[in-house]
Coordinates of N, CA and C in Angstrom, one line a residue:
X1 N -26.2 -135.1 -96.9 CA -26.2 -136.5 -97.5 C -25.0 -137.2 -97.1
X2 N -25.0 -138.5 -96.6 CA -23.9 -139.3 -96.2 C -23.7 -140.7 -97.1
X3 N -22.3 -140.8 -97.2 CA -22.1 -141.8 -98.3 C -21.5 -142.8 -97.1
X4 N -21.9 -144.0 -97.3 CA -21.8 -145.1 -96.3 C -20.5 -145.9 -97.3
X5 N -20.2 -147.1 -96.4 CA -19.4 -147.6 -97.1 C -19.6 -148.7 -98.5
X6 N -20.3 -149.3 -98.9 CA -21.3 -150.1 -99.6 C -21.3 -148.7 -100.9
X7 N -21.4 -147.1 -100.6 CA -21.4 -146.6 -101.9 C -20.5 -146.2 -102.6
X8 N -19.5 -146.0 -101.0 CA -18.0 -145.7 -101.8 C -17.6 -146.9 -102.7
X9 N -17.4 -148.4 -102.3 CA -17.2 -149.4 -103.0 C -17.7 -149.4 -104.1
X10 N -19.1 -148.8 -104.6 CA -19.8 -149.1 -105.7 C -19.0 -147.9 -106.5
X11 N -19.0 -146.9 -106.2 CA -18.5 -145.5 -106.8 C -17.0 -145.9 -107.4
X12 N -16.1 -146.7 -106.6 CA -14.8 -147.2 -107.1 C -15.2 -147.9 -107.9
X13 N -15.6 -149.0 -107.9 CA -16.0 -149.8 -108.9 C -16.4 -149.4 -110.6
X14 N -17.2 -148.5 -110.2 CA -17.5 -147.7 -111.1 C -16.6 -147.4 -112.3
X15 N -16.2 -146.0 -111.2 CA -14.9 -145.0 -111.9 C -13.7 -146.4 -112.3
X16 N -13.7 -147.1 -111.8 CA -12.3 -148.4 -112.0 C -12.5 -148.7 -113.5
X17 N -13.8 -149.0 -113.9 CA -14.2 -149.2 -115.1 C -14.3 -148.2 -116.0
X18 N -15.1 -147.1 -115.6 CA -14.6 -145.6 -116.9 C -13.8 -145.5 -116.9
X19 N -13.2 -145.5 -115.9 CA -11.5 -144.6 -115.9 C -10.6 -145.5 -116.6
X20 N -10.5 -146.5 -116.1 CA -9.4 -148.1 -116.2 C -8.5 -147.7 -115.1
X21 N -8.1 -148.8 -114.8 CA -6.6 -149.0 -113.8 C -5.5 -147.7 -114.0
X22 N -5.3 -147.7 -115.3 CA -4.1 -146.4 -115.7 C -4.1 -145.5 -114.9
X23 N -5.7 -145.0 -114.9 CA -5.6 -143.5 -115.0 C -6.3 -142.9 -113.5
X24 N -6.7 -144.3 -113.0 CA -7.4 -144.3 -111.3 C -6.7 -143.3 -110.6
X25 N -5.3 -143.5 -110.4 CA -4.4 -142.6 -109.7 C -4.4 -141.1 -109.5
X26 N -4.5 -141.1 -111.0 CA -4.0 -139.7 -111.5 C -5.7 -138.9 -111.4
X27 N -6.5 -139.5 -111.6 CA -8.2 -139.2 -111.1 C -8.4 -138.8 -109.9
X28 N -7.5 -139.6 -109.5 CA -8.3 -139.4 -107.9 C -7.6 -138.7 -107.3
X29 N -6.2 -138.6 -107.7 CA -5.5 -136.9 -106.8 C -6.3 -135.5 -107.3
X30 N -6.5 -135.6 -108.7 CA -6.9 -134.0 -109.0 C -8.6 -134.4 -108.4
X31 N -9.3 -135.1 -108.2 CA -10.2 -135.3 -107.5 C -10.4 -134.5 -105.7
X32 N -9.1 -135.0 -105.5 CA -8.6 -134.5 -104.1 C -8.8 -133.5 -103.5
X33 N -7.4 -132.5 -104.8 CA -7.4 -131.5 -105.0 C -8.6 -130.4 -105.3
X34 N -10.0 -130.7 -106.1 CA -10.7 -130.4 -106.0 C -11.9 -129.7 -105.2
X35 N -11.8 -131.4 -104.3 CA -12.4 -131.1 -103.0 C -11.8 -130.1 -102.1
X36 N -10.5 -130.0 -101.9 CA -9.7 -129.2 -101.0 C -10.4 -127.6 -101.7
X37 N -9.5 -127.6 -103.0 CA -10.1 -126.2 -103.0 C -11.9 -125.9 -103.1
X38 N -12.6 -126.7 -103.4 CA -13.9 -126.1 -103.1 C -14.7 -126.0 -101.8
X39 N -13.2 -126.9 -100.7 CA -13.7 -126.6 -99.6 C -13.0 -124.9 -98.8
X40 N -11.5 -124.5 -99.5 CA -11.4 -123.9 -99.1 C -12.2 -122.7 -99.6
X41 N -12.7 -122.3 -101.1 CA -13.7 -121.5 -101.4 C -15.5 -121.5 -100.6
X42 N -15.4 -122.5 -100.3 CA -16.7 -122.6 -99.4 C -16.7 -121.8 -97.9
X43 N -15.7 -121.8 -97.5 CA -15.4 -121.7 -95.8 C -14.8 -119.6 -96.4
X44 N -14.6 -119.6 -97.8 CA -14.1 -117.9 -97.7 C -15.4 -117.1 -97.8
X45 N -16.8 -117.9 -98.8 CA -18.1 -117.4 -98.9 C -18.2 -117.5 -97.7
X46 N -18.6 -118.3 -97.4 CA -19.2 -118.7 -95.2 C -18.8 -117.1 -94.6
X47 N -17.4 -116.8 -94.9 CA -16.8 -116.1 -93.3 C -17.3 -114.7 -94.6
X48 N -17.3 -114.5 -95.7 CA -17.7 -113.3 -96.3 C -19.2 -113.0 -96.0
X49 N -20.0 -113.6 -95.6 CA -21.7 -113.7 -96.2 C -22.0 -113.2 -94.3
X50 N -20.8 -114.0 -93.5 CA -20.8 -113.9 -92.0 C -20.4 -112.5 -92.0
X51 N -19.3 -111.8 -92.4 CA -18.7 -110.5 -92.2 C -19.6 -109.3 -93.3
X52 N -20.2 -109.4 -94.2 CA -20.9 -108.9 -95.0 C -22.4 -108.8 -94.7
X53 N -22.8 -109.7 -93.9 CA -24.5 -109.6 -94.3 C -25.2 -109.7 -92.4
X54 N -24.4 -111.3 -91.7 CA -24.8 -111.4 -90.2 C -24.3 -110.4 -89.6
X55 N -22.9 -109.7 -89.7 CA -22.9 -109.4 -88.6 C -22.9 -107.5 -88.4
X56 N -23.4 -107.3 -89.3 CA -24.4 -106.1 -90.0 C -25.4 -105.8 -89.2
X57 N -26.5 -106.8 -89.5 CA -27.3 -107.2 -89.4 C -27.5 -107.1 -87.8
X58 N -26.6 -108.1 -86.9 CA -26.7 -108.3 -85.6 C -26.4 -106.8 -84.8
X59 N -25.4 -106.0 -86.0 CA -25.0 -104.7 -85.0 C -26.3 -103.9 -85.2
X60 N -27.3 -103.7 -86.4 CA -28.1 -103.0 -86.4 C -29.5 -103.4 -85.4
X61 N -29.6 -104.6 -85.1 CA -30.4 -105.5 -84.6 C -30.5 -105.0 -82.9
X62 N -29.1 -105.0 -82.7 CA -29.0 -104.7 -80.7 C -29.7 -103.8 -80.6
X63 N -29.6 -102.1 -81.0 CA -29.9 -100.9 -80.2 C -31.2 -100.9 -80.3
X64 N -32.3 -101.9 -81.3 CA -33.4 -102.3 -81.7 C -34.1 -102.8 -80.5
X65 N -33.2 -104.0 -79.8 CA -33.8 -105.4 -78.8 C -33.7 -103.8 -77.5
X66 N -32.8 -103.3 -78.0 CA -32.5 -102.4 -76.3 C -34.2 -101.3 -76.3
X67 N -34.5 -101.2 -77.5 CA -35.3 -99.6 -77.6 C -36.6 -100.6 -77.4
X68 N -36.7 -101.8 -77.3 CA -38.3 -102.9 -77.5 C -37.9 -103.4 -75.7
X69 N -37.1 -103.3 -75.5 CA -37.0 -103.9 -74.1 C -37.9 -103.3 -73.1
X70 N -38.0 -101.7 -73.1 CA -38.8 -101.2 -72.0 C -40.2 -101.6 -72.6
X71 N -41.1 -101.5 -74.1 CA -41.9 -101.7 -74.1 C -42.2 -103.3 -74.1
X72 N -41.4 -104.2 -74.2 CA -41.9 -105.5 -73.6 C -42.2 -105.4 -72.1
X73 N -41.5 -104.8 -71.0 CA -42.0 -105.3 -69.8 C -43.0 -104.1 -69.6
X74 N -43.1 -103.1 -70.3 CA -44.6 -102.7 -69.6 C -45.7 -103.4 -70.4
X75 N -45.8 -104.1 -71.8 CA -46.8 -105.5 -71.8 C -46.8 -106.5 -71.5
X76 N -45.9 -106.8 -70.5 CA -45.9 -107.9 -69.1 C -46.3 -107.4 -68.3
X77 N -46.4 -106.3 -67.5 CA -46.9 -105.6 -66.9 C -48.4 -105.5 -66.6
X78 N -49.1 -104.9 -67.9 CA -50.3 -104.7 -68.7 C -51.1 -106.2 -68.5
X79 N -50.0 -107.3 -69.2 CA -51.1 -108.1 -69.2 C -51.7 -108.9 -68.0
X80 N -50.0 -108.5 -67.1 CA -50.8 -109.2 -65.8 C -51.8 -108.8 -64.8
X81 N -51.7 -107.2 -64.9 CA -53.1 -106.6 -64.8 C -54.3 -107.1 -65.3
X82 N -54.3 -107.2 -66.5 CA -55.6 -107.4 -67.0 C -55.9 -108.8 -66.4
X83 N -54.9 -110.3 -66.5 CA -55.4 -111.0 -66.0 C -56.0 -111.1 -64.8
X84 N -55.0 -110.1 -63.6 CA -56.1 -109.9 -62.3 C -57.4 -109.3 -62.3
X85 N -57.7 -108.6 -63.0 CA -59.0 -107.9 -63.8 C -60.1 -109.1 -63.7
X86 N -59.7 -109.8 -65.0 CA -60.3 -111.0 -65.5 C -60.5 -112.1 -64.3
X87 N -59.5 -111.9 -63.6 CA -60.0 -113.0 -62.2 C -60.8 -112.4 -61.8
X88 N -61.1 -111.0 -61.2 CA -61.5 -110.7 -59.8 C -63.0 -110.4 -60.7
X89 N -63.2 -110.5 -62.6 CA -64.6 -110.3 -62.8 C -64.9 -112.1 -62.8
X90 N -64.7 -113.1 -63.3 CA -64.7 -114.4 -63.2 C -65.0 -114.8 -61.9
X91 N -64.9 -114.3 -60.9 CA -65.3 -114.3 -59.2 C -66.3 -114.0 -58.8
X92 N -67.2 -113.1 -59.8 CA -68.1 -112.3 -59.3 C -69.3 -113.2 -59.5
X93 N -70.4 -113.0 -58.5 CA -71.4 -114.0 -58.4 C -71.2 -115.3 -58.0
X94 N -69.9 -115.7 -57.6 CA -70.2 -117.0 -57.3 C -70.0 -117.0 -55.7
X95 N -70.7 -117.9 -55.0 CA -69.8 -117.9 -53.7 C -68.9 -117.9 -53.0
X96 N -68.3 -117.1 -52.0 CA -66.4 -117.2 -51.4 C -66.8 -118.3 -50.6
X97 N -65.8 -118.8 -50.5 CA -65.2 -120.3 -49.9 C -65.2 -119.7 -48.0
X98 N -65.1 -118.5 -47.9 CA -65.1 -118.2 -47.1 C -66.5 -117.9 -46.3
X99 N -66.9 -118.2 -45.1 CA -68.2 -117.7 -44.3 C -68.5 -116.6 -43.9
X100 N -69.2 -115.9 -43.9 CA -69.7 -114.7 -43.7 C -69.6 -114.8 -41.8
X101 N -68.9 -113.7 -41.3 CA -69.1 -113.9 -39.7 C -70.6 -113.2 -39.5
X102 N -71.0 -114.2 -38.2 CA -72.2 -113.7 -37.7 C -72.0 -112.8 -36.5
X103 N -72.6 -111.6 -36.5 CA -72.0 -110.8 -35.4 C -73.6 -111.3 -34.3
X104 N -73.0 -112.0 -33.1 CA -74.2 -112.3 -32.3 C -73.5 -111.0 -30.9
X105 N -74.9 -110.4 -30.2 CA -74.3 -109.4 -29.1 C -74.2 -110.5 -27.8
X106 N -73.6 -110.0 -26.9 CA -73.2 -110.8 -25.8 C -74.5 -110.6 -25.0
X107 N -74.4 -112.0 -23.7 CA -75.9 -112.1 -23.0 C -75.9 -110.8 -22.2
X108 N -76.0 -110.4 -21.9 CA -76.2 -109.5 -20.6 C -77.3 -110.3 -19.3
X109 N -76.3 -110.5 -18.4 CA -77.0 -111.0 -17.1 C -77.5 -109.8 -16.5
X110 N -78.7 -109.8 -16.0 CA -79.5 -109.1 -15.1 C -79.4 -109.2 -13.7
X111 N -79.4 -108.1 -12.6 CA -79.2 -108.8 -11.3 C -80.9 -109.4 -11.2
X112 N -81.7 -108.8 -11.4 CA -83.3 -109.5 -10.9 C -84.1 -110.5 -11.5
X113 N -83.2 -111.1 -12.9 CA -83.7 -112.3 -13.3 C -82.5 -113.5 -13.5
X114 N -82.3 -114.2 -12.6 CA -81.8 -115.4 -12.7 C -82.4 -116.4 -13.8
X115 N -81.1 -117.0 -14.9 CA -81.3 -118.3 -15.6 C -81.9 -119.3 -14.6
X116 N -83.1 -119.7 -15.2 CA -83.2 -121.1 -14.4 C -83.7 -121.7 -15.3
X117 N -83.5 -123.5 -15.5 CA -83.3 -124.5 -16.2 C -85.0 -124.4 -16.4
X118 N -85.6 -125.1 -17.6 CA -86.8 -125.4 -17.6 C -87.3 -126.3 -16.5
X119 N -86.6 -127.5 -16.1 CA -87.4 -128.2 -15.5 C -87.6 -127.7 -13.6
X120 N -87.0 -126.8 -13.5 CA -86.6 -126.1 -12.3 C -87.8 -124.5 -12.7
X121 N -88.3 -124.2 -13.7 CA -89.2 -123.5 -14.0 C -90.9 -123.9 -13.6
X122 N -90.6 -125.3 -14.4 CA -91.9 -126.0 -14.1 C -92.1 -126.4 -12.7
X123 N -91.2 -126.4 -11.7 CA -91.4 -126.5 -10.2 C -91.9 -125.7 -9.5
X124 N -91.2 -124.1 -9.7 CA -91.0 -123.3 -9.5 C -93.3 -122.5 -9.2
X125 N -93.4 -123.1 -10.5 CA -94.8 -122.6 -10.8 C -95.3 -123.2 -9.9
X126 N -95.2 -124.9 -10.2 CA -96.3 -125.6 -9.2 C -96.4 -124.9 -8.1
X127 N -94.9 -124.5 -7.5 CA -95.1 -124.1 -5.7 C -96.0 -122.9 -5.6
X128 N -95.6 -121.9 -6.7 CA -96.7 -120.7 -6.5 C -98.0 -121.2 -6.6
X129 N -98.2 -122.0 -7.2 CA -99.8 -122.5 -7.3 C -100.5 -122.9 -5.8
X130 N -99.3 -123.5 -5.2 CA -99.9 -124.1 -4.3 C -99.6 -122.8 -3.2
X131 N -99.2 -122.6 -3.1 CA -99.2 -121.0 -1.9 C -100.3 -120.7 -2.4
X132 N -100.7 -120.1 -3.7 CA -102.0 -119.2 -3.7 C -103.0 -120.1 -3.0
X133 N -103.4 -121.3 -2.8 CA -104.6 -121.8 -2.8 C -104.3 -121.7 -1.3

């Protein structure tokens, strides 16, 4: 919580009036003093509660994080297995992006039959026709 300036004014004001003028001075040093030592008893719990309880705690805590280390990365390990698992079943049944090659066998040219074009076929006949006759 923060005290702005608008509360400290009111807060004097205040105390100016309980207290009176007299005794404002003498208020507000053992006031001071107060603060000081409940800050220096604050800051001796802190480093006691830090030396007593954290850092206990953090020494007992390491050889812990060291003995969980190997089994975290073999469940990194594990799970990324399983998710290749889970891919390569999620794949199944649908089609690969990829085409199937078609194995065609090569022509084999003959020496006693020559390619010839259709319309060099249909010529080809007429002329036998007309020899036979």
């Amino acid at each position: 919580m923060r005290i702005g300036a608008t509360e400290l004014l009111l807060i004097f004001a205040v105390a100016l009036l309980v207290i009176g003028p007299d005794r404002l001075p003498e208020f507000a040093r053992k006031l001071g003093e107060a603060m000081g030592q409940f800050k220096t008893y604050s800051s001796k719990v802190a480093k006691d509660i830090q030396e007593t309880v954290v850092d206990p705690m953090e020494e007992t805590a390491a050889p812990i994080r060291e003995a969980v280390k190997p089994i975290e990365e073999m469940d990194k390990s594990i799970r990324d297995g399983l998710r290749d698992i889970e891919k390569s079943f999620s794949d199944l049944g649908k089609p690969s992006a990829k085409k199937p090659e078609v194995h065609t066998p090569p022509v084999e040219d003959t020496p006693d039959r020559a390619t010839v074009p259709a319309s060099a076929e249909g010529e080809s006949a007429e002329l036998l026709k007309e020899e036979e006759k």
